[in-house]
XYZ file of C-alpha atoms in Angstrom:
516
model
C -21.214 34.613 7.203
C -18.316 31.977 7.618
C -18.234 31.736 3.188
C -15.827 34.424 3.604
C -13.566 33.572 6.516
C -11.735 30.973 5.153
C -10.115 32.802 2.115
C -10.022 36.319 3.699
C -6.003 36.338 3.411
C -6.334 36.063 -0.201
C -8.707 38.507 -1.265
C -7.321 41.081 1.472
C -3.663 41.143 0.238
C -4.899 41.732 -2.939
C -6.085 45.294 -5.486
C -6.088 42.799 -8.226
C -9.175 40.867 -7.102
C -11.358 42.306 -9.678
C -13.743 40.889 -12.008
C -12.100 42.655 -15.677
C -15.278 44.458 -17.021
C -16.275 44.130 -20.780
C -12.881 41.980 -21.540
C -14.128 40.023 -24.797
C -12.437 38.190 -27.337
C -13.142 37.926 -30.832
C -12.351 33.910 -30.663
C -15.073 33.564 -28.641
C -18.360 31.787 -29.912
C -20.120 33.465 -27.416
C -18.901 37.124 -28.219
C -21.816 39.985 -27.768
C -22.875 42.443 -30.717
C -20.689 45.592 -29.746
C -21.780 48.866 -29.502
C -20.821 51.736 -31.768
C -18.640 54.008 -30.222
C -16.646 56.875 -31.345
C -13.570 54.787 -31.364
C -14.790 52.044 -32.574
C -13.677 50.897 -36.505
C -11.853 53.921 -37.482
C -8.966 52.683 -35.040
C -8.288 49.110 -36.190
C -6.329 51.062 -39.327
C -2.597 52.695 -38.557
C -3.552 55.230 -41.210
C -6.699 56.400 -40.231
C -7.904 59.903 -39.781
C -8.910 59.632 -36.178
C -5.484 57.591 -35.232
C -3.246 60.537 -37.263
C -5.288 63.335 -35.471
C -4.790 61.646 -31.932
C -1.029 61.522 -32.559
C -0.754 65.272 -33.852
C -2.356 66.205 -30.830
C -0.105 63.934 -28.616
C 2.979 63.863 -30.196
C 5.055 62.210 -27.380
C 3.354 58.783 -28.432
C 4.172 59.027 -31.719
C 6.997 56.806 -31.180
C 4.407 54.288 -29.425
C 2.237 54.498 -32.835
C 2.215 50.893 -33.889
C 2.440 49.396 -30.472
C -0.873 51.456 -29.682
C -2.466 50.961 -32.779
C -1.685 46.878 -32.700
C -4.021 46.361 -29.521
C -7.032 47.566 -32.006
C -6.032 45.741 -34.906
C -8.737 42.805 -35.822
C -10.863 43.738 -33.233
C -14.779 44.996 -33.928
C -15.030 46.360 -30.270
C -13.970 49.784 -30.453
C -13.090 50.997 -27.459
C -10.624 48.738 -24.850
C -10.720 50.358 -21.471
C -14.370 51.714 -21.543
C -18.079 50.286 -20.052
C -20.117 52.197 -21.972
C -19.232 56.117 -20.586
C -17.048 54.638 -17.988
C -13.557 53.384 -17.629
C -14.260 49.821 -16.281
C -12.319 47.789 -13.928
C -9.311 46.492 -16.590
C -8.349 50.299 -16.743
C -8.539 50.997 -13.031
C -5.917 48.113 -12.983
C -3.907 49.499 -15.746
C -4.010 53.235 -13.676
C -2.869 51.575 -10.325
C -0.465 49.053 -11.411
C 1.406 52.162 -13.994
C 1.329 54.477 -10.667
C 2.967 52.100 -8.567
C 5.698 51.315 -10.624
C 9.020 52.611 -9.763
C 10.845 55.000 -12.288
C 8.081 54.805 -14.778
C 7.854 57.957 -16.905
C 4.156 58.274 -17.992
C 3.435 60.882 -20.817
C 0.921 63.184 -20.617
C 0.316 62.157 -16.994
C -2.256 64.873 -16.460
C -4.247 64.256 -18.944
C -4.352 60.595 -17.588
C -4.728 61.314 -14.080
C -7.920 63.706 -15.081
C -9.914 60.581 -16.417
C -9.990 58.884 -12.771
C -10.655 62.757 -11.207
C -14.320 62.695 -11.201
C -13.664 66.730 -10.580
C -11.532 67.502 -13.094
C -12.239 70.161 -15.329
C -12.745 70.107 -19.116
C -13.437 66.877 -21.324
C -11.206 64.585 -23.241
C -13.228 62.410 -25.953
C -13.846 58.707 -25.012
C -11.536 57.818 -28.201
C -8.489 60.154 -26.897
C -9.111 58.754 -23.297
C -8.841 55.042 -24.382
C -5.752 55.884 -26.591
C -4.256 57.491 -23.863
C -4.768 54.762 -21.385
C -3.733 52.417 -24.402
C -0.594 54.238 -24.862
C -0.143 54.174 -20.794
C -0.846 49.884 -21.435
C 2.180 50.246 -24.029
C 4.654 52.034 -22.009
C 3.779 50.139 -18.834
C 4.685 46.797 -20.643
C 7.680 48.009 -22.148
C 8.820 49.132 -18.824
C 8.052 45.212 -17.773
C 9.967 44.032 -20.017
C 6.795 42.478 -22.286
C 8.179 41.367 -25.753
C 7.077 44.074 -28.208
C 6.595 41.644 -30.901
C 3.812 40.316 -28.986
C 1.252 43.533 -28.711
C -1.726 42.517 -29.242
C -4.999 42.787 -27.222
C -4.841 38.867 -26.851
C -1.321 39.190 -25.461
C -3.173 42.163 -23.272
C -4.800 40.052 -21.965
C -2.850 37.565 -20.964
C -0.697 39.684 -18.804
C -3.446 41.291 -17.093
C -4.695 37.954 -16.350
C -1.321 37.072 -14.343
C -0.851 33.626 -15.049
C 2.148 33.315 -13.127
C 1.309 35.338 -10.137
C 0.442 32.198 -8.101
C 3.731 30.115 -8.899
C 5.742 33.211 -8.148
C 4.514 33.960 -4.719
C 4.158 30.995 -3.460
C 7.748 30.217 -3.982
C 8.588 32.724 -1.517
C 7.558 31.357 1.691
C 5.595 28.433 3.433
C 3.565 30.886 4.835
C 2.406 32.996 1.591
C 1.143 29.375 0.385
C -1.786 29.190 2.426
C -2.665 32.752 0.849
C -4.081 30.836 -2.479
C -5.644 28.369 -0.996
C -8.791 29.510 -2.093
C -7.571 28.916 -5.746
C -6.744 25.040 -4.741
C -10.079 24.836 -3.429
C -11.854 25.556 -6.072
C -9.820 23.570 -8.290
C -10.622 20.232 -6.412
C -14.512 21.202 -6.574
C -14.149 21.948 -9.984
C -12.611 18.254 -10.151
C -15.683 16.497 -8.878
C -17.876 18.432 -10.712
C -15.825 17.493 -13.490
C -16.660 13.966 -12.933
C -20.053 14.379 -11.563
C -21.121 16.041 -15.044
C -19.253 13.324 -16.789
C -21.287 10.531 -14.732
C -24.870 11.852 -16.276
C -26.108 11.976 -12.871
C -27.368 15.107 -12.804
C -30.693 14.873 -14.101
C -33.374 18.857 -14.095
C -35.624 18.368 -11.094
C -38.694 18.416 -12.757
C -41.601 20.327 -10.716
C -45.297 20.110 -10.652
C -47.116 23.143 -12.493
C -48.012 25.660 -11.335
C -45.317 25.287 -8.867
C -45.630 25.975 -4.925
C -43.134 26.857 -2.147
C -42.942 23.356 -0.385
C -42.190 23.365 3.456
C -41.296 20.653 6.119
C -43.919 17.720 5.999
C -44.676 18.188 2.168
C -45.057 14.983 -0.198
C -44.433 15.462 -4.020
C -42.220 13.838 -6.818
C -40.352 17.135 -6.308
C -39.059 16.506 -2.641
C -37.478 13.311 -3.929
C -35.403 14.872 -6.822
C -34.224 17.507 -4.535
C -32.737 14.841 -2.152
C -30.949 12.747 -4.864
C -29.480 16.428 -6.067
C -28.722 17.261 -2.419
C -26.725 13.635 -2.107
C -25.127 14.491 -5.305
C -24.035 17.874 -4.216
C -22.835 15.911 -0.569
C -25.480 17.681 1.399
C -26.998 14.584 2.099
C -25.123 11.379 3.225
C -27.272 9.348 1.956
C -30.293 9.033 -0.807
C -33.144 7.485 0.825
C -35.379 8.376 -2.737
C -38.440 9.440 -0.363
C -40.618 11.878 -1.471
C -41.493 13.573 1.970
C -40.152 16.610 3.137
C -38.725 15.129 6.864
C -35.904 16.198 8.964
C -33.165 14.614 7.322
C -34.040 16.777 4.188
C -34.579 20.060 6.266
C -31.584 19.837 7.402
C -29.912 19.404 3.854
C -32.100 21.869 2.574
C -30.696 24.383 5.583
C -26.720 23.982 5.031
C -27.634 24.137 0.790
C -28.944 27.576 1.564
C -26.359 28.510 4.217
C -23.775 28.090 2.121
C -25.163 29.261 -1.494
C -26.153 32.595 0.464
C -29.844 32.362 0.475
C -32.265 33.113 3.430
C -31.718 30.247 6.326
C -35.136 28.998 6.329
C -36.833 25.513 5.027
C -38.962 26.916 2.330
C -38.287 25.800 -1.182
C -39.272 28.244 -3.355
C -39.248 28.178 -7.653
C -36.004 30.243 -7.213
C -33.691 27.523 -5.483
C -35.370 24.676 -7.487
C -33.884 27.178 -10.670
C -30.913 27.411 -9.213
C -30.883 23.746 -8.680
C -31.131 23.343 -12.239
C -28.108 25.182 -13.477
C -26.337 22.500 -15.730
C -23.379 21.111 -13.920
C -20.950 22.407 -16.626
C -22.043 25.814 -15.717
C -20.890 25.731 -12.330
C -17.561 23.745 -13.637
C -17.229 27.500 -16.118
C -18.039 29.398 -13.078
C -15.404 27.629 -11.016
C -12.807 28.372 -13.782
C -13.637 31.970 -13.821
C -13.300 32.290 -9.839
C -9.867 30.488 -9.949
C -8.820 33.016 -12.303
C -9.806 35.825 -9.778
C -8.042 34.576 -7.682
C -4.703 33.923 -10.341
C -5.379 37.757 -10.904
C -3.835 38.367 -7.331
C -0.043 40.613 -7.027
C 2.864 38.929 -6.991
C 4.022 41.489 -4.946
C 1.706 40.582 -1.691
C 1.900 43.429 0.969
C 0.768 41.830 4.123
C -1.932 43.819 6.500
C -3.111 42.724 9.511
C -6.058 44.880 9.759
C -8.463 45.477 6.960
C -12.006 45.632 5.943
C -13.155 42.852 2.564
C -16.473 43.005 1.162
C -17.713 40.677 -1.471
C -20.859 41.766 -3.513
C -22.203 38.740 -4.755
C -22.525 37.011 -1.865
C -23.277 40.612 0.393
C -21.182 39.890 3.290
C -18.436 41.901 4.924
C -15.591 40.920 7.346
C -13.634 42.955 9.465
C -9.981 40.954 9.962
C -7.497 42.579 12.906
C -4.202 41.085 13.719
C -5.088 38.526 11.073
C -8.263 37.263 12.677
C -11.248 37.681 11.996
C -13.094 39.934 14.807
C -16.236 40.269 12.950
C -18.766 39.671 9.942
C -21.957 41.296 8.802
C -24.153 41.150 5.967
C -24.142 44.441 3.961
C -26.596 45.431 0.566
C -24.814 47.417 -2.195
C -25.727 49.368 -5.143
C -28.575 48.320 -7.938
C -27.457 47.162 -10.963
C -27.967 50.377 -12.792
C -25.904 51.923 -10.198
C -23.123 49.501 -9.768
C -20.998 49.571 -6.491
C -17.408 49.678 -7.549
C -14.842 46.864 -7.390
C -11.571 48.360 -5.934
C -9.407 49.390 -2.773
C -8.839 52.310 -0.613
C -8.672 52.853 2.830
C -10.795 54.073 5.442
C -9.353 57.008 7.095
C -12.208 58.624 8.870
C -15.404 57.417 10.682
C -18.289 59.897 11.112
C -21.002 59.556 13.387
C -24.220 60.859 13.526
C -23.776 62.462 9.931
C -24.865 64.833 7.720
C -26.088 63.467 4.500
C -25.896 65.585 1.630
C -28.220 64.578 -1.134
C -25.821 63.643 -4.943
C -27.406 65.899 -7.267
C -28.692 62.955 -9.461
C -31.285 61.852 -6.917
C -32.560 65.361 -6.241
C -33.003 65.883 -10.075
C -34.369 61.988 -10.564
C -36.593 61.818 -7.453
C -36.773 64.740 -4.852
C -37.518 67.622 -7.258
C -40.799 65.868 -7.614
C -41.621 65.102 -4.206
C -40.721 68.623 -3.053
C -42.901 70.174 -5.142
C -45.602 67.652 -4.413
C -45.704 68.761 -0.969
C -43.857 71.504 0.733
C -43.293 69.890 3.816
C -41.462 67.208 2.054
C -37.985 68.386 3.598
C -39.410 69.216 6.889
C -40.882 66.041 7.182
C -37.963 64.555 6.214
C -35.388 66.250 8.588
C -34.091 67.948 5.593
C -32.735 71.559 5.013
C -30.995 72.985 1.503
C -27.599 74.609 2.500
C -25.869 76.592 0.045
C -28.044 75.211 -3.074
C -27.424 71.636 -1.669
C -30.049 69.207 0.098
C -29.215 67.736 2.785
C -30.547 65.364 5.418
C -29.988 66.826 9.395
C -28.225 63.591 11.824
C -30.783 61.598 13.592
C -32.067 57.833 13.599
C -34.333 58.130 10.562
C -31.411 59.745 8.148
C -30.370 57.498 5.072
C -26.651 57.166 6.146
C -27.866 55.563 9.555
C -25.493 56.622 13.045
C -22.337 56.278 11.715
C -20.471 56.126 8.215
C -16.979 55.341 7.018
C -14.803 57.399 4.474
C -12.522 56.120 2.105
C -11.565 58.207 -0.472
C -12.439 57.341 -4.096
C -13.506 59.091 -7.505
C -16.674 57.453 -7.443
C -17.880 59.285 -3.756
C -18.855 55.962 -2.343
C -18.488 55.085 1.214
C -19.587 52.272 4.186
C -22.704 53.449 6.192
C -24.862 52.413 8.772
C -29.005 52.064 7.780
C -32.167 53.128 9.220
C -34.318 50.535 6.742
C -33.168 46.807 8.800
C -35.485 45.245 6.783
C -34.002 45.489 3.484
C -31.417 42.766 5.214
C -33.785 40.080 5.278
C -34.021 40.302 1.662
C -32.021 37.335 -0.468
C -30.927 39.884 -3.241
C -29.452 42.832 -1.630
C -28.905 45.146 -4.401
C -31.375 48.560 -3.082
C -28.093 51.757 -2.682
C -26.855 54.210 -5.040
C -23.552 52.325 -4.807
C -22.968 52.696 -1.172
C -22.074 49.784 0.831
C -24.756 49.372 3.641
C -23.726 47.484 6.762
C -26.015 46.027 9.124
C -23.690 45.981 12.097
C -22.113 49.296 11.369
C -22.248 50.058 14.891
C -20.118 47.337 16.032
C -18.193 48.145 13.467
C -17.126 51.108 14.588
C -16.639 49.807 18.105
C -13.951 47.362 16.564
C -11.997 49.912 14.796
C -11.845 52.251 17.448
C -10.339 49.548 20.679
C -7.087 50.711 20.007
C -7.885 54.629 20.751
C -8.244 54.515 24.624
C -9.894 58.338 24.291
C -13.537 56.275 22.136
C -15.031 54.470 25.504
C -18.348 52.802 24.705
C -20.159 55.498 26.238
C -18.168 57.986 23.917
C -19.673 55.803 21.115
C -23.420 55.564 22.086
C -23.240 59.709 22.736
C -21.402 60.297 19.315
C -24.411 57.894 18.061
C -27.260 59.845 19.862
C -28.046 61.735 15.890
C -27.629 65.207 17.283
C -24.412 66.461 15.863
C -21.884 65.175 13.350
C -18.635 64.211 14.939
C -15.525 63.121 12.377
C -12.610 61.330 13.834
C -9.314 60.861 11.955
C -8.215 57.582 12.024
C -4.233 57.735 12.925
C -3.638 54.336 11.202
C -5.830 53.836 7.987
C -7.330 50.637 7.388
C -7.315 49.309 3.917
C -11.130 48.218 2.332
C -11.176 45.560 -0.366
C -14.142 45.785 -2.390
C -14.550 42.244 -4.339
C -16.594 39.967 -6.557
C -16.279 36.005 -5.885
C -19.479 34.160 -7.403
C -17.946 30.630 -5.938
C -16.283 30.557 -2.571
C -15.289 27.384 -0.532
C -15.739 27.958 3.476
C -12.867 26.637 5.653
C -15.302 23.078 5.925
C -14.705 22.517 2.493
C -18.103 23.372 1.236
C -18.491 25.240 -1.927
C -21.319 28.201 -2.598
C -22.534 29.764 -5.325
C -23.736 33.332 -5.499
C -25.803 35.427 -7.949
C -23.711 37.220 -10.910
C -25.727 40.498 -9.385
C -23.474 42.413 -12.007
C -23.229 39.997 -14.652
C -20.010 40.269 -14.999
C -19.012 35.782 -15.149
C -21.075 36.677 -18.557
C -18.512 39.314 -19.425
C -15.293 37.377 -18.890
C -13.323 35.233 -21.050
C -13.844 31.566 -19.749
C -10.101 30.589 -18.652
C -8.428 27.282 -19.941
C -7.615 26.135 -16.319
C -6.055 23.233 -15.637
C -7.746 20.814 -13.711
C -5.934 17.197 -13.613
């Protein structure tokens, strides 16, 4: 849990900790195959059809027309600010940064505002939508003062990307320099790794077949390449080249997984030996692109003192109050196919014992089924349908646990407590619907509620008891950051590494950072 401590006043100060989804360059050797879209070749030409339509239909960017048109030009990937069906991160930037900007007169605003409204009526194509918020890119820079002879999506890019955030806000006080940190950190690991790579050291641990978890008191060739790669990685002080699995090495073995965000035990299974295997220069890349995250922070840092940061990869949440950290717990988020979102809000209300109405998707997908199956499904399952809906009745066994927190959002997603403990024992934690589950949720709520005399602990444990739904409105809102670090270094120096759940390192352009 301590990954996170040490580089909590960066990532909480910041929106712009975000991993830019599907940002690809056509420079790189390692660009994907794109997908056809309906935006996709037609708009790399000023003159074609689809571009003319879009500015008859909008003609308040015609004056924008070459500007817009230039971010397409000699580029295969269609759409810009799309994931598939869905705006992806880089666009939920552009939205925030264009709506807190003073004076700035945005253009068909509602039209814009509609594509972040997930219950807005009516449809605007994907190709109008990603003109529009390519037009909003346009107007935004100009407003910044971006040189219009330099529109390109490269040039995109490389404002997004911030490079000067760090020199900029650093400048300002002593005190706003320990905020990046985190950045310098990385940096000098990305150093020695530099060299270590260089030093053809780091030799793949080669394991006996078919391989077997080895535990304390084991002797194989394998135990003594994990302890030269354990030296090499400085969680051993010394390489004593033995081949048993003895104290010295469970200990090693113990602060490798601690701090890489695996289960704290002594067994080595195929998994860590793979992960033991990833080519130095990998990590060096993955470095890079965490350095950048954090190079993606504002410039214009507001400072909070209270505030809620979860980082998916490495499933751990912190809760930070009066710039300390009070607590930490370890949280699972959504699957893969349904990605929990990287943004910020802020929690404004905490509900206990609650209700949990049933999204639409998983009736359709899964209950429909089950309820026909057997028609004391809902019964069994504290369940009742309320005005066409399903929901799930308050009590210990519901899905959203004793307690949940609300933060606005398009996407519907929230914090909530968890009936199913268990799943927290698990090394990858990716099991919700794009929920964030936290396994101390009830502490949690203690902590934010010490400053409101009226919530004793015995008001808590009754509001708990799963009988009725009680909502309390948080008079100061607390601000959630929702991030994704793969590397981290803890406050004893000590880098970890943590699965690309997402795989979104794979989708981001490998920065040229320097590292003398």
């Amino acid at each position: 849990m301590r990954t996170l401590q040490s580089f909590v006043l960066i990532l909480g100060l910041s929106f712009f900790v975000t991993s830019f989804n599907r940002i690809e360059n056509t420079n790189l050797s390692h660009k994907k195959t794109p997908k056809t879209t309906a935006a996709s070749t037609n708009l790399k030409n000023d003159d074609s059809e689809i571009s003319n339509d879009f500015f008859k239909r909008y003609a308040d960017l015609k004056k924008y027309k070459s500007d817009i048109m230039s971010l397409y030009k000699n580029r295969e990937l269609g759409t810009i600010w799309y994931d598939e069906n869905e705006i992806n991160e880089f666009g939920s930037v552009l939205y925030e940064r264009a709506k807190n900007t003073n004076d700035l007169v945005i253009p068909y605003q509602k039209e814009i505002e509609k594509l972040f409204d997930s219950s807005a009526q009516g449809t605007i194509s994907k190709t109008d939508a990603d003109m529009l918020l390519s037009s909003l890119y346009i107007i935004y820079a100009k407003k910044n003062n971006t040189d219009a002879k330099k529109m390109s999506y490269d040039a995109m890019l490389k404002d997004f990307m911030n490079y000067n955030t760090i020199e900029e806000s650093t400048v300002a006080t002593e005190d706003n320099k320990m905020l990046f940190d985190q950045y310098y950190k990385l940096q000098t690991v990305a150093k020695q790794y530099t060299k270590l790579d260089k030093s053809n050291k780091w030799k793949p641990i080669v394991t006996e077949m078919p391989y077997k978890d080895l535990r304390p008191d084991a002797v194989s060739n394998t135990i003594a390449q994990v302890r030269t790669r354990l030296y090499l990685l400085g969680d051993l002080k010394q390489d004593s080249k033995s081949d048993v699995y003895d104290r010295e090495l469970m200990d090693a073995v113990m602060k490798y997984k601690v701090r890489n965000g695996f289960k704290p035990n002594y067994i080595l299974a195929e998994e860590h030996i793979k992960e033991m295997n990833i080519p130095i220069s990998e990590k060096v890349k993955t470095l890079m692109l965490n350095m950048e995250r954090c190079r993606a922070i504002s410039a214009q840092i507001m400072s909070n003192d209270e505030y809620v940061l979860v980082n998916v990869p490495s499933y751990e949440l912190i809760y930070v109050k009066n710039g300390k950290v009070q607590m930490t717990s370890s949280v699972f988020v959504g699957s893969p196919l349904t990605k929990t979102t990287i943004f910020n809000g802020e929690i404004d209300r905490i509900v206990f014992s609650p209700y949990w109405t049933v999204p639409q998707s998983i009736v359709d997908n899964e209950l429909k089924l089950k309820i026909a199956g057997d028609p004391n499904y809902l019964a069994d399952h504290n369940m009742e349908i309320v005005n066409g809906q399903v929901r799930q009745k308050p009590g210990p066994g519901n899905s959203l646990g004793l307690v949940k927190f609300m933060f606005p959002n398009p996407d519907d997603i929230y914090m909530h407590d968890t009936p199913s403990k268990t799943l927290f024992d698990f090394e990858k934690r990716t099991f919700s619907h794009g929920c964030i589950n936290v396994k101390m949720a009830k502490e949690l709520a203690a902590a934010m509620l010490k400053d409101y005399p009226e919530w004793t602990q015995e008001k808590i444990d009754s509001a708990m008891e799963g009988k009725t739904e009680k909502s309390f409105k948080l008079s100061k809102k607390i601000p959630i950051f929702i991030t994704y670090f793969t590397s981290l270094v803890n406050e004893n120096g000590e880098i970890g590494f943590f699965q690309d759940v997402y795989e979104k390192d794979q989708e981001l352009v490998t920065p040229s950072v320097v590292l003398n």
